XYZ file of C-alpha atoms in Angstrom:
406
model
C 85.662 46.232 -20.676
C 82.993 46.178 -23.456
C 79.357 45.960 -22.625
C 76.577 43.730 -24.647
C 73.614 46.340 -25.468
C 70.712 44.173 -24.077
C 66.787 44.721 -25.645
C 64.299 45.711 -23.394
C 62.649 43.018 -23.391
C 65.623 40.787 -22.533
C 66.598 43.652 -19.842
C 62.797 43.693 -17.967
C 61.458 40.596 -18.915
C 64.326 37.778 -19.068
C 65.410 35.951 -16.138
C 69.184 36.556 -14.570
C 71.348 33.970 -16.392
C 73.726 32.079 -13.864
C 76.409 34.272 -14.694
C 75.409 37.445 -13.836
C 74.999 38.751 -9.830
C 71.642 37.364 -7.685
C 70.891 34.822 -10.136
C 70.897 30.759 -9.486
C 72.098 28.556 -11.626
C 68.868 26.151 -13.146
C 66.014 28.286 -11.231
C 64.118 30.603 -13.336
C 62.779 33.726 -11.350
C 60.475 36.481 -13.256
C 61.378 39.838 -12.730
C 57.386 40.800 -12.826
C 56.267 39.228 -9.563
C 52.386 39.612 -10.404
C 52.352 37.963 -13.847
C 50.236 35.186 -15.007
C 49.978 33.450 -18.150
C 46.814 31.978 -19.589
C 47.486 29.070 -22.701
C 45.264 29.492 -25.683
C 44.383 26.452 -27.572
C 46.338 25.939 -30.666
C 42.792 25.316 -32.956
C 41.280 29.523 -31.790
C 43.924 30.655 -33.483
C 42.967 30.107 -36.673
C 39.124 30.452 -36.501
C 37.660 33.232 -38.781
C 34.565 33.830 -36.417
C 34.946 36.501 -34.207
C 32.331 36.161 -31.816
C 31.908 35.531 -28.141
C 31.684 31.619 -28.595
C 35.387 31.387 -28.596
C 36.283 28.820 -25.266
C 33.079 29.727 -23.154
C 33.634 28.601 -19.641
C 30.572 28.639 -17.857
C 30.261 31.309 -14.685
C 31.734 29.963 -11.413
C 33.721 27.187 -13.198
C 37.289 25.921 -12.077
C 39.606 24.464 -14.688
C 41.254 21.254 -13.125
C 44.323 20.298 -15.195
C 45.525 19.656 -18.736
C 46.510 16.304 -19.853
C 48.695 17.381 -22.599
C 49.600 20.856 -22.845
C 50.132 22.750 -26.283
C 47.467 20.426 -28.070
C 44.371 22.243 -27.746
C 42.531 20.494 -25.271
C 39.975 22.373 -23.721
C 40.017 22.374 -19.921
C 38.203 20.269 -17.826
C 35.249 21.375 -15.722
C 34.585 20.072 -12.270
C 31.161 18.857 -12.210
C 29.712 20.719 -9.515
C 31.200 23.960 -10.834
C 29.363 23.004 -13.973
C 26.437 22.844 -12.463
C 26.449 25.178 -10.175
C 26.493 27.594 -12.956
C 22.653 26.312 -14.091
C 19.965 29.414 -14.827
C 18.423 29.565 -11.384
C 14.781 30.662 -11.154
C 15.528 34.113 -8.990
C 14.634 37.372 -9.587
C 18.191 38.620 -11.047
C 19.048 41.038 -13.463
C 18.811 40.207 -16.817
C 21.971 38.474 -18.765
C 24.431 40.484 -20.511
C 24.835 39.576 -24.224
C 27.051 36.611 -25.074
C 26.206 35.627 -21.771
C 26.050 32.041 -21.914
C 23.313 31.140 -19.281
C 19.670 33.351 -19.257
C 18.966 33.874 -15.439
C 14.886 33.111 -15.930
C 12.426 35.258 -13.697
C 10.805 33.247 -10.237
C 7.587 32.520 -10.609
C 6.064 35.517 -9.136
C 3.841 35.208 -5.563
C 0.602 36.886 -4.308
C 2.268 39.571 -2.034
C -1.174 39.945 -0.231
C -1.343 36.428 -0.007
C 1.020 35.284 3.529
C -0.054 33.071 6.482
C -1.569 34.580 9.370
C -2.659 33.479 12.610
C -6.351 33.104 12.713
C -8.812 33.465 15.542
C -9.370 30.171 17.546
C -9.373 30.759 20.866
C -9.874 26.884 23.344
C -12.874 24.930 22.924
C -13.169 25.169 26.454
C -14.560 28.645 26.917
C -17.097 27.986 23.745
C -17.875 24.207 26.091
C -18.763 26.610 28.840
C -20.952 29.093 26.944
C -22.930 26.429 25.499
C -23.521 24.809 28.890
C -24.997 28.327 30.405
C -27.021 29.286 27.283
C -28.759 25.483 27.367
C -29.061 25.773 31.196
C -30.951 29.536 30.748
C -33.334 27.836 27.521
C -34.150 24.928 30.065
C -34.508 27.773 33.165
C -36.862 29.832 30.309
C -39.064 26.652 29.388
C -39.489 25.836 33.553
C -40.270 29.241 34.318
C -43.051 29.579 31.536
C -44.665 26.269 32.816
C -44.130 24.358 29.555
C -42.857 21.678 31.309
C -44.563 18.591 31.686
C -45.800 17.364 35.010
C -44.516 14.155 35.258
C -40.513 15.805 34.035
C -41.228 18.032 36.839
C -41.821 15.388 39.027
C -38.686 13.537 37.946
C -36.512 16.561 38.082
C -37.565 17.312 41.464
C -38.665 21.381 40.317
C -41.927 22.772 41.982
C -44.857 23.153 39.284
C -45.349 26.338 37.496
C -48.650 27.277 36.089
C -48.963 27.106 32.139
C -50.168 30.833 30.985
C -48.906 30.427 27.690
C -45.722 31.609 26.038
C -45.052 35.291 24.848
C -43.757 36.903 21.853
C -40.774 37.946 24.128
C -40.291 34.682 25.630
C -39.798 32.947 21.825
C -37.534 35.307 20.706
C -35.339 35.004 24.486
C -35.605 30.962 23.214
C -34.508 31.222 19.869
C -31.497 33.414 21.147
C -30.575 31.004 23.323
C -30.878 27.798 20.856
C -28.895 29.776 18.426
C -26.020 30.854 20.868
C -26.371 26.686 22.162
C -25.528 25.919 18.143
C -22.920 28.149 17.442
C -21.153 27.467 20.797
C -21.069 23.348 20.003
C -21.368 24.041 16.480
C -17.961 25.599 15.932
C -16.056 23.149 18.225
C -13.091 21.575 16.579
C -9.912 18.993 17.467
C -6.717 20.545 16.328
C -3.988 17.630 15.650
C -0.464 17.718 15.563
C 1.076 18.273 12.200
C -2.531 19.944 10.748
C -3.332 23.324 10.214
C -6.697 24.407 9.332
C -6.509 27.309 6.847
C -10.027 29.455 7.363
C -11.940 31.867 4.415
C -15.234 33.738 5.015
C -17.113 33.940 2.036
C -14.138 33.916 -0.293
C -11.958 36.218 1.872
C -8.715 34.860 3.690
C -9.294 34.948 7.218
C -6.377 33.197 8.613
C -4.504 29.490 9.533
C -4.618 27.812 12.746
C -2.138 25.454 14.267
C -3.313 24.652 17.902
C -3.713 21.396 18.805
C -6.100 19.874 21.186
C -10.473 21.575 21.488
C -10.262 24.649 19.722
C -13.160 26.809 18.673
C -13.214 28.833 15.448
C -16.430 30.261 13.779
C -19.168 27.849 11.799
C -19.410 30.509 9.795
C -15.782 30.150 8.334
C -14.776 27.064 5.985
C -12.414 25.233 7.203
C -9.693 23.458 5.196
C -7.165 20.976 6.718
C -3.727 20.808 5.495
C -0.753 18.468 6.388
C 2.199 20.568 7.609
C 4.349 17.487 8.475
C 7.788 17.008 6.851
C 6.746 14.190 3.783
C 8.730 12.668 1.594
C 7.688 11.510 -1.911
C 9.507 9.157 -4.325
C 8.831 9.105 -8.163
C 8.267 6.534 -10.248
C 10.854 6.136 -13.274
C 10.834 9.865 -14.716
C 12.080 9.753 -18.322
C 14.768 12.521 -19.440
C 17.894 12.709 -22.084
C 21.197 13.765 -21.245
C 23.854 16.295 -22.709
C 23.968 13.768 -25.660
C 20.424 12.982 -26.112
C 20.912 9.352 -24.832
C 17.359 8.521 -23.254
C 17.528 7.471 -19.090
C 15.113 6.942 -16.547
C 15.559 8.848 -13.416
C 14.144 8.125 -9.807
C 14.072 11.181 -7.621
C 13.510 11.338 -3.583
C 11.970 14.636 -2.564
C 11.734 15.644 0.862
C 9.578 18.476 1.553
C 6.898 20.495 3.820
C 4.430 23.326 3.739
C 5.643 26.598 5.332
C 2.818 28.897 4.070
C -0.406 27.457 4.313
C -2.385 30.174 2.827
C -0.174 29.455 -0.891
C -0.757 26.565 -0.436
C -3.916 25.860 -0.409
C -5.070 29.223 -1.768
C -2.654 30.344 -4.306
C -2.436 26.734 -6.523
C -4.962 24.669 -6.953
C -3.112 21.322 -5.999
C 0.550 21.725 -4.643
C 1.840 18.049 -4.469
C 0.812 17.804 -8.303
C 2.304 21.577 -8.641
C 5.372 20.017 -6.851
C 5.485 17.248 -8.431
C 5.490 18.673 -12.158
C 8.238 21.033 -11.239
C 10.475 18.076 -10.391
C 10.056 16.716 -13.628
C 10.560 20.239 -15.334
C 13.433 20.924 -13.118
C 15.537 17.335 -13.570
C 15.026 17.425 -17.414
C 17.218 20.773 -17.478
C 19.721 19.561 -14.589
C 19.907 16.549 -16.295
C 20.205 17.739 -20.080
C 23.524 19.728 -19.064
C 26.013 16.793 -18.973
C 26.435 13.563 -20.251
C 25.277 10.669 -18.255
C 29.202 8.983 -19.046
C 32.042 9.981 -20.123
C 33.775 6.955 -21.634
C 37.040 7.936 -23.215
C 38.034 11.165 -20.693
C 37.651 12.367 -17.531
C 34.934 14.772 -18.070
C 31.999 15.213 -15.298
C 29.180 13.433 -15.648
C 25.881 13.046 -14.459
C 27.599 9.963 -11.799
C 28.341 13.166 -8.991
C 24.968 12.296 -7.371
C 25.855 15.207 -4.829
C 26.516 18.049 -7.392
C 23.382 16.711 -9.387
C 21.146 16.785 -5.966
C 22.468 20.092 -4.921
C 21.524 21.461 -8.187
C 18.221 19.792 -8.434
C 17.340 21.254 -4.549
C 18.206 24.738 -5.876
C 15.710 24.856 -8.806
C 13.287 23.089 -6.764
C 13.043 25.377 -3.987
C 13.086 28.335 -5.637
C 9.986 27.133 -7.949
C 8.484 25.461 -4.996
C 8.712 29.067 -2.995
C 6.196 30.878 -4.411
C 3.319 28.315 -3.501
C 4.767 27.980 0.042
C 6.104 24.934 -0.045
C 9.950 24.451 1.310
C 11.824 21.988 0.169
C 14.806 20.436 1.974
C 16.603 17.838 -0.509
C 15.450 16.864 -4.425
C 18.010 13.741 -4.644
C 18.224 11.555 -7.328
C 17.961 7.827 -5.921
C 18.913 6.925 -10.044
C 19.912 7.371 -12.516
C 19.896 4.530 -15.361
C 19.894 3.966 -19.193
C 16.452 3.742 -20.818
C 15.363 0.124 -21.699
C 15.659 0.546 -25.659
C 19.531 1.503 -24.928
C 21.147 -0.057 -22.078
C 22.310 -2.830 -23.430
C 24.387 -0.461 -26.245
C 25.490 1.705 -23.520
C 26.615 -1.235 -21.433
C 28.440 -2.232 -23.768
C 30.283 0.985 -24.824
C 31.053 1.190 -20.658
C 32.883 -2.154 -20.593
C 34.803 -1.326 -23.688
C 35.756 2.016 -22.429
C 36.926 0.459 -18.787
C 38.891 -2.159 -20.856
C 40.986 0.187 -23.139
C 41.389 2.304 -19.535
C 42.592 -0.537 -17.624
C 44.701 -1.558 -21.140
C 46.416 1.785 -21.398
C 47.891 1.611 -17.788
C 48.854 -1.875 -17.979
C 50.563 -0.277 -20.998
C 51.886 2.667 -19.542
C 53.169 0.556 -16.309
C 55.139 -1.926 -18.743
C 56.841 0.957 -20.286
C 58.012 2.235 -17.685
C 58.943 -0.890 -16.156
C 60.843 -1.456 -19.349
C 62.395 2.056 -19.205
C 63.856 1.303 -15.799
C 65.010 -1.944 -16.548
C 66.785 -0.909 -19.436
C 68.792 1.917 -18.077
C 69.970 0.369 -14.795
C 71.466 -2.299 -17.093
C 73.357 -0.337 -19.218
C 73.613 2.414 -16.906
C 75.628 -0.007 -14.332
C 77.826 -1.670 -17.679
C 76.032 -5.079 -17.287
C 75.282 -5.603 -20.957
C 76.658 -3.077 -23.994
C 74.142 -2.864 -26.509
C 73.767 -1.485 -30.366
C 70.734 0.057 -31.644
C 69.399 -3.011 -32.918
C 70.282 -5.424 -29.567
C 68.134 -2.678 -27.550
C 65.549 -2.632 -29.899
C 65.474 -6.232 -29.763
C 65.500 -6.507 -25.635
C 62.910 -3.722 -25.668
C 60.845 -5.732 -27.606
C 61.266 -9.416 -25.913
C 60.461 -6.945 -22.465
C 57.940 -5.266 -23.435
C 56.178 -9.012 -24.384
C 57.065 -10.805 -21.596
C 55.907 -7.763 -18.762
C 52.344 -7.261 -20.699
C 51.611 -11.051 -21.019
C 52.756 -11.315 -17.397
C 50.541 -8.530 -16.096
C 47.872 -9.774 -17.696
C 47.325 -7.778 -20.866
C 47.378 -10.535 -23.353
């Protein structure tokens, strides 16, 4: 018995032909359990650069499929793996080089700047001050005989003799006025949804949410603010795509204040400041993929979820800082700008009619196929070369005219 010397790579690495023991006959089965092969694109192997551009996927992204392997076709990209892998506004390390996406800094907050309760305690207690204080002036004025005659009269109280009023006595009155004031003064009706956000000469001093009579300080300024969940939708927003093509986007935000003290203290207007960070936020969403893709399968800007989820992320973490939360940043459209629709329109309907073309195409081939080989396969006709091209032909005709491609 003579034995074949065998390589090592044909001894570790090739799969047991059908002749020799444990191996099946048709059934390839790798010797290396854990190994995995990656395909590289025929046209990288003859590039000269050598730098990190070569088949960038972004981070996070999941290949799909390859339509035709061995030709260089670079994998497709789902689209909300695509954009999940945008530059989010967070406070992240910076990128490594040949990274392909910069993470960019959050806009940085007042740390001393946070929501606190303020004191308010119920109007009623401040109702009930008021009411003694004015009953003790009236008590003072009676008791000091200032009071007319005939009011005596009317209010039923025995006279008191007039013997003029005292330093002492003004000062007792002026207390009293002043305690009448700031117990009425500083009454206030909390409503539902509002928050008054209070500052003492410049200073902070605290939000309150109460509702119903509440009493807080005249001495504060007061500033009402609308903590109910709003909504706001934009008018046509211009923006380009990955292409450049021009559109005009609508987007629904949906949105509330959760720190009234940013809000109102740390930006000077927060539904502009919210509104401009919409716009500045859907331009770069938007400018990452194409608004179609007409001849492949490609994502596209057409995923309104992955584009919304996105567009919520970069929102809300701009939005943050200024205490404003927002819940959704959806885009309601997304269409061609005026000077170009009609162009893009068109390019659409040819691109779904070569589509729909090519698998009318591809059905009548195979229709063809089949029809061909059960013919000669069950001896019904024997034909030449020429006879089959000729039946192939006549076929081919008479399935795409009646299928409706001519």
């Amino acid at each position: 018995m003579t034995s074949t010397p065998t390589s090592p790579s044909q001894s570790y690495l090739s799969p047991p032909s059908a002749e020799e023991p444990g191996g099946e006959s048709g059934r390839w089965a790798p010797l290396i359990r854990n190994e995995t092969t990656t395909e590289i694109p025929v046209h990288l192997l003859f590039r000269d650069d050598t730098g990190p551009t070569a088949l960038t996927l972004p981070s996070g992204a999941a290949v799909v499929n390859r339509r035709r392997q061995g030709t260089g076709e670079q994998p497709r990209v789902t689209p909300r793996a695509a954009l999940r892998s945008l530059p989010r506004a967070a406070s992240a390390s910076p990128s490594a080089p040949g990274q392909a996406c910069s993470v960019r800094p959050a806009t940085p907050a007042d740390p001393g700047l946070a929501e606190r309760p303020g004191a308010a305690p119920s109007g009623w207690y401040a109702v009930a001050a008021g009411t003694v204080a004015l009953a003790a002036g009236a008590a003072v004025v009676w008791w000091t005989g200032a009071v007319p005659a005939a009011a005596t009269v009317l209010l039923g109280l025995p006279p008191r003799p007039y013997n003029g009023i005292g330093l002492a006595v003004w000062a007792l009155l002026a207390l009293l006025v002043l305690a009448v004031l700031f117990a009425f003064g500083g009454l206030g009706r909390g409503r539902v949804g509002h928050a008054w956000v209070l500052s003492l000469f410049g200073d902070y001093r605290g939000s309150v949410r109460r509702t119903g009579l509440v009493w807080v300080s005249p001495m504060m300024l007061r500033r009402r603010v609308d903590v109910r969940l709003r909504h706001w939708r934009s008018e046509p927003l211009p923006a380009v795509d990955a292409n450049g093509v021009a559109l005009r986007v609508v987007v629904l935000v949906v949105w509330r204040i959760r720190d009234t003290a940013r809000a109102m203290l740390a930006v000077e207007d927060h539904a502009r400041y919210l509104r401009e960070q919409v716009e500045a936020a859907m331009a770069r969403v938007l400018s990452q993929l194409p608004a179609d893709a007409f001849h492949d399968d490609a994502p596209t800007l057409r995923d309104a979820e992955a584009v919304g989820d996105a567009l919520t992320r970069m929102v809300s973490a701009e939005a943050a800082p200024v205490g404003i939360e927002v819940f959704s940043a959806q885009p309601t459209s997304i269409e061609y700008a005026p000077e170009v629709a009609a162009a893009m329109q068109r390019r659409r309907v040819a691109a779904l009619d070569a589509r729909h073309q090519g698998s009318v195409l591809t059905s009548v081939v195979d229709a063809v196929d089949d029809t061909v080989t059960r013919l000669t396969s069950r001896g019904l006709v024997e034909l030449d070369d020429y006879e089959r091209k000729a039946l192939v032909k006549d076929l081919t005709v008479a399935f795409y005219t009646g299928r409706g491609g001519g």
